[in-house]
Coordinates of C-alpha atoms in Angstrom, one line a residue:
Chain A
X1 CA 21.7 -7.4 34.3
X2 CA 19.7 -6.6 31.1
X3 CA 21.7 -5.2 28.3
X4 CA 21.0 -2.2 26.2
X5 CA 18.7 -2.7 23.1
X6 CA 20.2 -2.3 19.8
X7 CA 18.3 1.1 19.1
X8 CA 19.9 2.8 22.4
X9 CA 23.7 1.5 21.0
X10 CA 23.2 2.8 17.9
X11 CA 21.7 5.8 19.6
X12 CA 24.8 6.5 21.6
X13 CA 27.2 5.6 18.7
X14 CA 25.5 8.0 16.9
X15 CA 25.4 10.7 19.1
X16 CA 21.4 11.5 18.5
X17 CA 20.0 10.2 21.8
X18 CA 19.3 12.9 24.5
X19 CA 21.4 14.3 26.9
X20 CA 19.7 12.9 29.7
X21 CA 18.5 9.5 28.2
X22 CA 22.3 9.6 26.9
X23 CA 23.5 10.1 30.9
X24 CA 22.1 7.0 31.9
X25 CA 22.9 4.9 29.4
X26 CA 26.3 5.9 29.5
X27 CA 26.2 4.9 33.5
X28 CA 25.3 1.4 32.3
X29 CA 28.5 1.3 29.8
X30 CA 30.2 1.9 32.8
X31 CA 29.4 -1.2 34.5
X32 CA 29.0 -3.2 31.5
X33 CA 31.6 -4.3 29.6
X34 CA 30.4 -6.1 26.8
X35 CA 27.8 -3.5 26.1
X36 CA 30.5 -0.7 26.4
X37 CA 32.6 -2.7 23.8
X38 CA 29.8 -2.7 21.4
X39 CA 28.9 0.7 21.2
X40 CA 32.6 1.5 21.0
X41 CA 32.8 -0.9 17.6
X42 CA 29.9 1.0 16.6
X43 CA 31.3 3.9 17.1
X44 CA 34.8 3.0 15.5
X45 CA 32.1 2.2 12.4
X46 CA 30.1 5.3 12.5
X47 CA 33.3 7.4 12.2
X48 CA 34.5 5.2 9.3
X49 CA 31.3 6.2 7.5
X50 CA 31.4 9.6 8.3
X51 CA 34.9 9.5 7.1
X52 CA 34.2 8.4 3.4
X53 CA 33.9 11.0 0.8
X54 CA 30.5 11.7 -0.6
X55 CA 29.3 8.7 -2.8
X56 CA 29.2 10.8 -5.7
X57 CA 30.7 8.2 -8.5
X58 CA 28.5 5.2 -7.0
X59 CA 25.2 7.3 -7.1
X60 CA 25.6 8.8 -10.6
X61 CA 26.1 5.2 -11.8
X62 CA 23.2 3.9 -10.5
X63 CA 20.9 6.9 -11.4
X64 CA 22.6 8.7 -14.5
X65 CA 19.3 10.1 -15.0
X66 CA 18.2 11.0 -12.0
X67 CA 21.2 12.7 -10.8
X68 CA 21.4 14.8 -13.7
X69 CA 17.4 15.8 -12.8
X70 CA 18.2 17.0 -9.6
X71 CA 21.2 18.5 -10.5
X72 CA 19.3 20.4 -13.2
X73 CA 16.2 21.2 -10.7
X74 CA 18.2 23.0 -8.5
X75 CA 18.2 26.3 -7.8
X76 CA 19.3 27.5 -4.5
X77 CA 22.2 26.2 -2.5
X78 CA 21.3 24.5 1.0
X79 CA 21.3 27.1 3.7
X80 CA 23.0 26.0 6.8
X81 CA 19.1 26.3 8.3
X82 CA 18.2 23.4 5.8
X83 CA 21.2 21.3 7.5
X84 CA 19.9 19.5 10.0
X85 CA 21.4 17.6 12.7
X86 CA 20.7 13.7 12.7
X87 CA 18.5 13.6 15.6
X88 CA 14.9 14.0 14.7
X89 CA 15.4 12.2 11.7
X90 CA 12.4 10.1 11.7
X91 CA 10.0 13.4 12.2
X92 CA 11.5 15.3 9.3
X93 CA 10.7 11.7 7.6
X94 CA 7.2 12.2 7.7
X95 CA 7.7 15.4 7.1
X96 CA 9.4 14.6 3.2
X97 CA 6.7 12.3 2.6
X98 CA 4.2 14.9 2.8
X99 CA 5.8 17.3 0.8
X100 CA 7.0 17.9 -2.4
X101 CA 10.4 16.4 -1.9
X102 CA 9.1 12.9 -1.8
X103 CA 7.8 13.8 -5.6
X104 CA 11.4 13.8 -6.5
X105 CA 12.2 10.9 -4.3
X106 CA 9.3 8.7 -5.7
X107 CA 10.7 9.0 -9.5
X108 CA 14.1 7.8 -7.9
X109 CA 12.2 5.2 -5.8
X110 CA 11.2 4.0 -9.0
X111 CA 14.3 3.3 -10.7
X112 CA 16.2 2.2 -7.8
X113 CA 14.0 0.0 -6.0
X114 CA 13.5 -2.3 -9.1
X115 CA 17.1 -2.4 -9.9
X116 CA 16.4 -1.1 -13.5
X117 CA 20.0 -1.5 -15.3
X118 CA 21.8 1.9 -15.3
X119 CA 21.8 1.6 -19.7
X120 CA 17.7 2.0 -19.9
X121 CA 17.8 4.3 -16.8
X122 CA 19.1 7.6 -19.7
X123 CA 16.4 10.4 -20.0
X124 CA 15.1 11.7 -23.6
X125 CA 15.6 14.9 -24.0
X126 CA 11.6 15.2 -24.0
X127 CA 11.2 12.8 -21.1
X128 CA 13.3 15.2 -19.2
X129 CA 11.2 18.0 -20.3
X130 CA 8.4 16.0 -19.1
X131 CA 9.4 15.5 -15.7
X132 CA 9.5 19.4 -15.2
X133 CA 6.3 20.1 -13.7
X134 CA 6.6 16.6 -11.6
X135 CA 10.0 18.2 -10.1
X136 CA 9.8 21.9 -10.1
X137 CA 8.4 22.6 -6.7
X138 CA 11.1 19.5 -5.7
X139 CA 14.2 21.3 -5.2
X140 CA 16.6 19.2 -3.3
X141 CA 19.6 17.5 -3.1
X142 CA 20.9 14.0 -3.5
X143 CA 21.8 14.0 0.0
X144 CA 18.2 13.8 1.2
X145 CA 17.2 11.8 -2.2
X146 CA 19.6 9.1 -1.1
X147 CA 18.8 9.4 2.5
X148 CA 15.2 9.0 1.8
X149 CA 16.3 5.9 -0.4
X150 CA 18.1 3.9 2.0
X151 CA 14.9 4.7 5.0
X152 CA 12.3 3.3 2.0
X153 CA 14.6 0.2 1.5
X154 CA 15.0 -0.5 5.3
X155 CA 11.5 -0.1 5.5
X156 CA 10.9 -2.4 2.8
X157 CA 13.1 -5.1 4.1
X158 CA 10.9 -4.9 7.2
X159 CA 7.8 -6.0 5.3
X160 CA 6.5 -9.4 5.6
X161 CA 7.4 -11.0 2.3
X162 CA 4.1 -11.5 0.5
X163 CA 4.0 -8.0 1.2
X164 CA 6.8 -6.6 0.0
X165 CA 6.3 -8.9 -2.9
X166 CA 2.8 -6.6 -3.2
X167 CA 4.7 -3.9 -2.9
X168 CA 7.4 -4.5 -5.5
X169 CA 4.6 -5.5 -8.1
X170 CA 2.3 -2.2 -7.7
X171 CA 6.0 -0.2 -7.8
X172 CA 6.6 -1.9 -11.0
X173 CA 3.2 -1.2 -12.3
X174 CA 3.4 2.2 -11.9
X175 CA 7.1 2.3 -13.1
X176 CA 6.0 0.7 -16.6
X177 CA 3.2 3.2 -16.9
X178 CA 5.3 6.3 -16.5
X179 CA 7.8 4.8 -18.6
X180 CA 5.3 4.5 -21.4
X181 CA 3.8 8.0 -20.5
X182 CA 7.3 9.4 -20.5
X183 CA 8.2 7.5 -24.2
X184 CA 4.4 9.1 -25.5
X185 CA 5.3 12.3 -24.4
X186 CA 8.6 12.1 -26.1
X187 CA 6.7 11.7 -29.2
X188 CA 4.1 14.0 -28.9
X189 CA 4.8 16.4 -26.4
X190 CA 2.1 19.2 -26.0
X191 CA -0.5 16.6 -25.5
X192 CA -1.9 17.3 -22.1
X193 CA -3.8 14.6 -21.4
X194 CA -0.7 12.5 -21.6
X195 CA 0.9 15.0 -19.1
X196 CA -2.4 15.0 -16.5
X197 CA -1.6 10.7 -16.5
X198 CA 2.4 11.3 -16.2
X199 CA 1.5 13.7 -13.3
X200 CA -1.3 10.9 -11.7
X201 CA 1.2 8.4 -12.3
X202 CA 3.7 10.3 -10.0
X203 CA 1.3 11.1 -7.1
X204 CA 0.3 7.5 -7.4
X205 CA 4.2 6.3 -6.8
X206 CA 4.3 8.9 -3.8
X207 CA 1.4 7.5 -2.6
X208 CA 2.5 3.9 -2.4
X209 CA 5.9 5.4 -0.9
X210 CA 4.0 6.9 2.1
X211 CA 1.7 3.9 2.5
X212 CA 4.9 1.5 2.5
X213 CA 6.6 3.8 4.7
X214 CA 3.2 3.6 7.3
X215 CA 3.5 -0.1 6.4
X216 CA 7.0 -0.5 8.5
Chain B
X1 CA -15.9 -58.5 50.9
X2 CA -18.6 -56.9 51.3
X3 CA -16.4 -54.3 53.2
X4 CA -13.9 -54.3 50.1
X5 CA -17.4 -53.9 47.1
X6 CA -18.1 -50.9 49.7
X7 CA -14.3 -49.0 49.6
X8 CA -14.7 -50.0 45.8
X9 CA -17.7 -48.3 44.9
X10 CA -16.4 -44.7 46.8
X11 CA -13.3 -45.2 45.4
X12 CA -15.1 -45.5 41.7
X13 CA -17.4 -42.4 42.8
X14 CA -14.5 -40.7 43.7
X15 CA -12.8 -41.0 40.6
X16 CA -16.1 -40.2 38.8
X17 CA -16.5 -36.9 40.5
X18 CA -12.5 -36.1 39.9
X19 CA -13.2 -36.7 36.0
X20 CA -16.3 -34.8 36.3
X21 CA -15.0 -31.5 38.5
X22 CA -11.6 -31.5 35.9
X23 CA -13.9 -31.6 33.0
X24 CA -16.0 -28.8 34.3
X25 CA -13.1 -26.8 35.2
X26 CA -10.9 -26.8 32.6
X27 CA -12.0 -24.6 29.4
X28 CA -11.9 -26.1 25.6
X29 CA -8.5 -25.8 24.1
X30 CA -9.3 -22.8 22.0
X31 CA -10.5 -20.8 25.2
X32 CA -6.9 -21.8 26.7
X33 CA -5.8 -20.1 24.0
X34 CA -7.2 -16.6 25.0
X35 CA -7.3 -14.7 27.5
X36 CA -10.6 -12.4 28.0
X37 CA -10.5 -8.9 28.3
X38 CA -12.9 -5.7 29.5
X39 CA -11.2 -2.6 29.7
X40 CA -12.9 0.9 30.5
X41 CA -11.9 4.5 31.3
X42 CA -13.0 7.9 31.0
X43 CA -12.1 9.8 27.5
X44 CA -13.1 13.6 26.6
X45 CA -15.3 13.6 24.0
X46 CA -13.4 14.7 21.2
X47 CA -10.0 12.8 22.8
X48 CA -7.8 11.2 20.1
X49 CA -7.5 7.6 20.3
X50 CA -4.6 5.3 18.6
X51 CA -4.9 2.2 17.8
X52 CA -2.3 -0.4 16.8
X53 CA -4.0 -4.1 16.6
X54 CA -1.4 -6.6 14.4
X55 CA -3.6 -9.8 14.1
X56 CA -6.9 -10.9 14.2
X57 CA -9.9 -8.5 13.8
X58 CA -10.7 -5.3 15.9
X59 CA -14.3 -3.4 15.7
X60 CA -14.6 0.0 16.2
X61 CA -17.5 1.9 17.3
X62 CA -18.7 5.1 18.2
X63 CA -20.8 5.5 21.1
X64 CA -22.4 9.1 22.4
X65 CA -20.6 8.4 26.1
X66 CA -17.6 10.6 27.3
X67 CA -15.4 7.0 28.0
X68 CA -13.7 4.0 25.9
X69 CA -14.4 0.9 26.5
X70 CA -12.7 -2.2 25.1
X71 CA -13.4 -6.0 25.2
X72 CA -12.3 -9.1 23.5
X73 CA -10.3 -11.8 23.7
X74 CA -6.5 -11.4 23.3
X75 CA -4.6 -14.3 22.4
X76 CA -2.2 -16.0 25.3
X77 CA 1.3 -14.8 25.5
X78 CA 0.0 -11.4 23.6
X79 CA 0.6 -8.1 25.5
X80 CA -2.4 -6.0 25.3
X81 CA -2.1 -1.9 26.6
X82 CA -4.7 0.6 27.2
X83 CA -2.6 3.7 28.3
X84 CA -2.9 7.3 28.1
X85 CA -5.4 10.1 30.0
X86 CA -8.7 12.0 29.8
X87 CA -7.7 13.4 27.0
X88 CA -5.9 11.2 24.7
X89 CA -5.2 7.3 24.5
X90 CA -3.5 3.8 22.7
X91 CA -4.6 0.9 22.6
X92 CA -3.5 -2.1 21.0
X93 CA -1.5 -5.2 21.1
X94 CA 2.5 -5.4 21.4
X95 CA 4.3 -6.0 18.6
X96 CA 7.1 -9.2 18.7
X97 CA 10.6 -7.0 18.8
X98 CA 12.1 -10.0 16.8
X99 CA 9.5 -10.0 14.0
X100 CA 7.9 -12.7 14.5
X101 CA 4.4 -12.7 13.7
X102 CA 1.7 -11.8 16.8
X103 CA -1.3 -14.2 17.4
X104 CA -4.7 -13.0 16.1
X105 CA -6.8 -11.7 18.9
X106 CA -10.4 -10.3 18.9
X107 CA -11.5 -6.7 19.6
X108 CA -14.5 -4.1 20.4
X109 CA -13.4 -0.8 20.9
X110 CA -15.8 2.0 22.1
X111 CA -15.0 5.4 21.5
X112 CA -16.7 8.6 21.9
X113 CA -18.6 9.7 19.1
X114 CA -16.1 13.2 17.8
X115 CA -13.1 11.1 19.0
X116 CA -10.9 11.4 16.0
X117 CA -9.3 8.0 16.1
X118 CA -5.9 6.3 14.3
X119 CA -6.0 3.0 13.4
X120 CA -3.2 0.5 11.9
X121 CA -3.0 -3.1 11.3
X122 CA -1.0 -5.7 9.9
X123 CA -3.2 -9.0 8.5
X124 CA -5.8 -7.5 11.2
X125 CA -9.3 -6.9 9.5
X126 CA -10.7 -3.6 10.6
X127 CA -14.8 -2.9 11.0
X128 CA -16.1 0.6 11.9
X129 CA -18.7 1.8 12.5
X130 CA -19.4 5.6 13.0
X131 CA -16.1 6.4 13.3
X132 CA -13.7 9.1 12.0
X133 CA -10.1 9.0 11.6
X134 CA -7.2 7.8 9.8
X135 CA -7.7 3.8 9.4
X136 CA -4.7 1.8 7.4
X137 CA -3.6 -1.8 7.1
X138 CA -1.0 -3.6 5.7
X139 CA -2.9 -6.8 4.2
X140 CA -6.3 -6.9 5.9
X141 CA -9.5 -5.9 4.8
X142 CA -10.9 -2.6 6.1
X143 CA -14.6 -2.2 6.1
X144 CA -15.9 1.1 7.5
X145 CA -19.9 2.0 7.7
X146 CA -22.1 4.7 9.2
X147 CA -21.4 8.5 9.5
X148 CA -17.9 10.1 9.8
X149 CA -16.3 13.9 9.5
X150 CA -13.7 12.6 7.6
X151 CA -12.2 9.4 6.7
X152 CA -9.0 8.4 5.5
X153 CA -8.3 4.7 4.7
X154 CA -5.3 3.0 3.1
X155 CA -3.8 -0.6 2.5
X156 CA -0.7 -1.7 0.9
X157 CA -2.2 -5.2 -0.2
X158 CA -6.4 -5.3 1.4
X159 CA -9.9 -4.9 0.6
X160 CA -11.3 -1.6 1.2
X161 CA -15.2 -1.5 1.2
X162 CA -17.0 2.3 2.6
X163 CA -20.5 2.1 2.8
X164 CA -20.1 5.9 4.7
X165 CA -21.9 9.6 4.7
X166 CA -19.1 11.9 5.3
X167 CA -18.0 15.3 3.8
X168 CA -14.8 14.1 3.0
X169 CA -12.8 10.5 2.1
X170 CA -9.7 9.4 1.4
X171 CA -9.3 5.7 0.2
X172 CA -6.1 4.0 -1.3
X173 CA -5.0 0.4 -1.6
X174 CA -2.6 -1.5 -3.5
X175 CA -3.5 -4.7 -5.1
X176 CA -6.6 -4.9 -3.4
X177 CA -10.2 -4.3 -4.4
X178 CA -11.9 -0.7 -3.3
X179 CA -15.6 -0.4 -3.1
X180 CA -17.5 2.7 -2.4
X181 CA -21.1 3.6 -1.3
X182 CA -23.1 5.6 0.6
X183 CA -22.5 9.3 0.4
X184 CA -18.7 10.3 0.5
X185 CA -19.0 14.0 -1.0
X186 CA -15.6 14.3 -1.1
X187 CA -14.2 11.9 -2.4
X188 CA -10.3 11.0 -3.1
X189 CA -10.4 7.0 -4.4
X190 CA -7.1 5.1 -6.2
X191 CA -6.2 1.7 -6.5
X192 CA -2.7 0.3 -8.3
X193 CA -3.6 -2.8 -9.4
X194 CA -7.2 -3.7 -7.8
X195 CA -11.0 -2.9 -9.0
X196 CA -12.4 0.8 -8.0
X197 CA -16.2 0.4 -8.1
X198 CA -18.5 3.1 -7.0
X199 CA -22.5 1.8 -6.6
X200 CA -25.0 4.3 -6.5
X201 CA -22.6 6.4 -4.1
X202 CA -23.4 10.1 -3.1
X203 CA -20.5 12.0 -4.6
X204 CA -20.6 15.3 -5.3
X205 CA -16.7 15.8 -6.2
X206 CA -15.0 12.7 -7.2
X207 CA -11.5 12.1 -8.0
X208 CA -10.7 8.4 -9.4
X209 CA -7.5 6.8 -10.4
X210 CA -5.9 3.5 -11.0
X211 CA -3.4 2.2 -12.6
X212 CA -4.4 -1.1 -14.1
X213 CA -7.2 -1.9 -12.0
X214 CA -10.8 -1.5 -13.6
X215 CA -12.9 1.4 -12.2
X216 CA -17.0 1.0 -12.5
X217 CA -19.0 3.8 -11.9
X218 CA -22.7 3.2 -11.3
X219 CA -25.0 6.0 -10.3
X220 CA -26.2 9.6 -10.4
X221 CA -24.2 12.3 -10.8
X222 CA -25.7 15.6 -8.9
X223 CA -25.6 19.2 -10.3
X224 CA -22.9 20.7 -10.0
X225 CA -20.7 17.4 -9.3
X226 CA -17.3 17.1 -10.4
X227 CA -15.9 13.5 -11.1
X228 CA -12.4 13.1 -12.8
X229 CA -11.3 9.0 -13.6
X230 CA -8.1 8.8 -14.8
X231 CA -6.1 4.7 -15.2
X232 CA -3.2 3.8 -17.1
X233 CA -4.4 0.6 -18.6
X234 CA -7.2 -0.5 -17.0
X235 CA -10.9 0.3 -18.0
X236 CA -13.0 2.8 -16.9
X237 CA -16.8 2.2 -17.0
X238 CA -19.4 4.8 -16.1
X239 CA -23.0 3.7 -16.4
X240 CA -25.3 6.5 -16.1
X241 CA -28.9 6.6 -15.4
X242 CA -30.7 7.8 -18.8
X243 CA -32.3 11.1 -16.9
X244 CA -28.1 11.6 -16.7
X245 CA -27.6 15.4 -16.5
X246 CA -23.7 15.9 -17.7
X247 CA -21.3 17.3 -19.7
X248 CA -18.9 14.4 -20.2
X249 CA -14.8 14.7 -21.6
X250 CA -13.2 11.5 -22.8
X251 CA -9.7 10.8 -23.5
X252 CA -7.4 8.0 -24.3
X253 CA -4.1 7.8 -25.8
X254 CA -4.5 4.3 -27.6
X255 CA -7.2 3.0 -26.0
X256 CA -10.5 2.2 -27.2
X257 CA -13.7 4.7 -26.7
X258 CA -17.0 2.7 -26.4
X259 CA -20.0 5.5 -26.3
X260 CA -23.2 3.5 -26.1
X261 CA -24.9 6.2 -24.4
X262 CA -25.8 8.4 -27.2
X263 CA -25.1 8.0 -30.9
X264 CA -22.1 10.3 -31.2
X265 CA -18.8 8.7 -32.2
X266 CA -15.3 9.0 -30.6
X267 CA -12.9 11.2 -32.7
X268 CA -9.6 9.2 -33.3
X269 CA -6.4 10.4 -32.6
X270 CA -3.3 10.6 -33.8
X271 CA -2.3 8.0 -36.4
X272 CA -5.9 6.3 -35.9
X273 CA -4.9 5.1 -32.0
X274 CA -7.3 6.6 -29.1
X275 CA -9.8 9.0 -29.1
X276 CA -11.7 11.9 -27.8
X277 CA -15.4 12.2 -27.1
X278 CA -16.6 15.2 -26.1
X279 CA -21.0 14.8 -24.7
X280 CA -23.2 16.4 -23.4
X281 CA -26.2 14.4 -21.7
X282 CA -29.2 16.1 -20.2
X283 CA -28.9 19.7 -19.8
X284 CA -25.5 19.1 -18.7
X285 CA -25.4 19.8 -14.7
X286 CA -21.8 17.6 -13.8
X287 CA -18.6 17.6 -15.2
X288 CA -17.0 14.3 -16.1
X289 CA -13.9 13.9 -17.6
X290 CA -12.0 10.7 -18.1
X291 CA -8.5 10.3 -18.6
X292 CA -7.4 7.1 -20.0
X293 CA -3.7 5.8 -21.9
X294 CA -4.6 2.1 -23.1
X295 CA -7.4 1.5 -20.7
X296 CA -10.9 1.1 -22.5
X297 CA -13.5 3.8 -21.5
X298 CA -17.4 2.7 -21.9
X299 CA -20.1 5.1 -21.7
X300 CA -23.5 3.4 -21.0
X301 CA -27.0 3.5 -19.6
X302 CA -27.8 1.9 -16.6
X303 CA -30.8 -0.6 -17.2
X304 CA -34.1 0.6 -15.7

């Protein structure tokens, strides 16, 4: 008897497979007991999760700056039409990557994925300023920040490891030069050209984002 | 005895032809190691067509028949698929559930001309010809030739090389080197860390970026064109023919401006670091600006 594969456990611990791809795999459980007693550990685990309050203390220490960005750039409180349900998670993926909520993402890609110590991870007040125009049209909330986080990681971890050692040096790149952007436009802040780079800079790190995501 | 010489010599004849028929039959060891393949159907003409071909090296080219048609040689124990209808296919090889890394294989693929195809590798190296679409890989090189309606071609780690007419292109890679030529008039190009250079392409709008790689641009610029370079810290080089018609904008923050193009000197910026040169060569028909923050910028004349 072949066994379910791990994406269809997690699929029916989860709850986002389909009704009728969830029927028969759920006729298998019944005459399998060792996949049954997976997906009910999984399950057990799942609820656990889903149990736990929001992160909130964990994520504003590892991103001090970036939470207080976000929390800054919003403007509108999530509709119950922006809450989606987990299934279809991949497609609203791509779907981020496109759009302007991966510019947001990228600038916390940044930080996170290179472990930067929380200590040098505090804005200037001007660096703040300066990431303005990178975030306004990137209203969103940490949820989908940290959700987008932990898919780029995964993905990452996926990689070959001469290429994700590629990728961490052309993320680190990029990171240095908007760190020295965002330090030039501390100093001398109505100097557009320095703004243009900050804002190639960004679309460069959201561009490395989406090929690393294509990558997995 | 004699009787005995006789059963000896068949018996040594035998053998001989044994040897010879198991020689003849079985292939050299690196044939045993593929397995050949010819694969054909029918494909509207304008019929997407995805692609996903881990090792080894695929070719793609566009042929003015309404059908795909792929051969090769996949490597043993490699699961190749052609599936899909009339109006839309994949094609590839399998990729190992456990990770573990596929055995290169060998590809043609034809496709109809307008097919818009979608192509991704891992280490495979990709050559097209003719063909439009998205093309990406994750370490190979991708080399792409001929005509297209649009392009778009990225790498986390590989060579990119376009020698392509198009009215539009869109090339990224990571650490790799990008070169462009033919006539992309649309063109999108960035690198992160590896060389951008651009020989004697047909670009009419140009958009160039890096961030410490070193971009060289060698060629005409067309009236009306539009180029914008922008890098972090790595150079930017334009060398211009001398009938260059242009008006060119030059920035950096604390690099270094080197204008040997015309006589005109950089103005510094603030606290003597970087510079601005604003020129105007010919009767000024482009538009060039160029962005740098530490990253040299050289202005010169392309030797007759």
């Amino acid at each position: 008897m072949s066994h379910l594969t791990e994406a269809e456990r997690q699929g029916l611990a989860e709850g986002s497979i389909t009704a009728d791809r969830g029927a028969a795999l759920a006729a298998h459980l019944s005459g399998c007991a060792e996949c049954a007693a997976d997906v009910e550990q999984l399950r057990s685990i799942v609820q656990r999760v889903h149990d736990l309050p929001a992160p909130v203390g964990a994520l504003d220490g590892l991103w001090p700056d970036i939470g207080t960005r976000i929390e800054g750039a919003k403007v509108r409180a999530l509709s119950a039409h922006d809450v989606r349900p987990v299934a279809g998670r991949r497609l609203r993926h791509v779907a981020w990557l496109g759009g302007a909520v991966a510019a947001a993402a990228c600038i916390a890609a940044g930080v996170y994925l290179r472990g930067r110590p929380a200590a040098d991870a505090g804005p200037a007040p001007n660096g703040a300023a300066a990431l303005q125009p990178a975030v306004d049209s990137s209203r969103t909330s940490q949820a989908d920040i940290q959700r987008l986080l932990d898919e780029i990681q995964m993905e990452k971890a996926m990689l070959p490891p001469a290429t994700a050692a590629v990728a961490d040096s052309d993320l680190r790149a990029i990171d240095a030069a908007i760190a020295e952007l965002r330090e030039a436009l501390a100093r001398d802040p109505n100097n557009p050209a320095i703004r243009q780079l900050l804002a190639e800079s960004y679309r460069q790190q959201q561009d490395l984002l989406t090929r690393l995501h294509n990558a997995s | 005895m004699r009787r005995n010489r006789i059963a000896a010599r068949r018996l040594a004849a035998c053998l001989t032809v044994a040897a010879a028929t198991v020689l003849w039959v079985a292939p050299p060891a690196c044939a045993q190691a593929r397995t050949p393949l010819l694969r054909a159907r029918h494909l509207a003409g304008d019929a997407p067509v995805k692609v996903f071909f881990p090792s080894g090296a695929i070719t793609i080219q566009a042929w003015d028949r309404d059908s795909i048609d792929v051969r090769g040689t996949i490597a043993r124990g490699e699961r190749f698929y052609l599936a899909g209808g009339d109006h839309g296919v994949k094609v590839g090889v399998m990729d190992h559930v456990d990770g573990t890394p596929v055995r290169p294989s060998t590809i043609v693929v034809r496709v109809p001309r307008r097919s818009e195809v979608s192509v991704k590798t891992v280490a495979a190296s990709i050559d097209a010809r003719d063909a439009s679409g998205w093309f990406y890989s994750v370490s190979g090189p991708i080399r792409l030739t001929g005509a297209a309606s649009s392009l778009e071609v990225e790498s986390m780690a590989g060579d990119v090389s376009l020698d392509v007419a198009a009215p539009w292109v869109r090339a990224r890679t990571g650490g790799g080197r990008l070169a462009i030529a033919g006539a992309p008039q649309d063109l999108d190009a960035a690198t992160v860390r590896g060389a951008l250079d651009v020989d004697h392409a047909a670009v009419v709008h140009g958009r160039f970026a890096s961030v410490e790689g070193d971009i060289r641009f060698a060629g005409a610029l067309p009236g009306g064109g539009l180029f914008e370079f922008s890098n972090h810290a790595g150079r930017v080089a334009l060398v211009l023919p001398n009938t260059a018609s242009a008006l060119v904008d030059l920035s950096t923050i604390t690099g270094v401006i080197d204008n040997a193009f015309t006589q005109i000197r950089p103005v510094a910026g603030q606290g003597g670091r970087g510079g601005t040169l604003h020129v105007q060569l010919g009767p000024g028909a482009a538009r060039v600006t160029v962005r740098t923050f530490k990253g040299t910028i050289t202005l010169a004349k392309e030797s007759p």
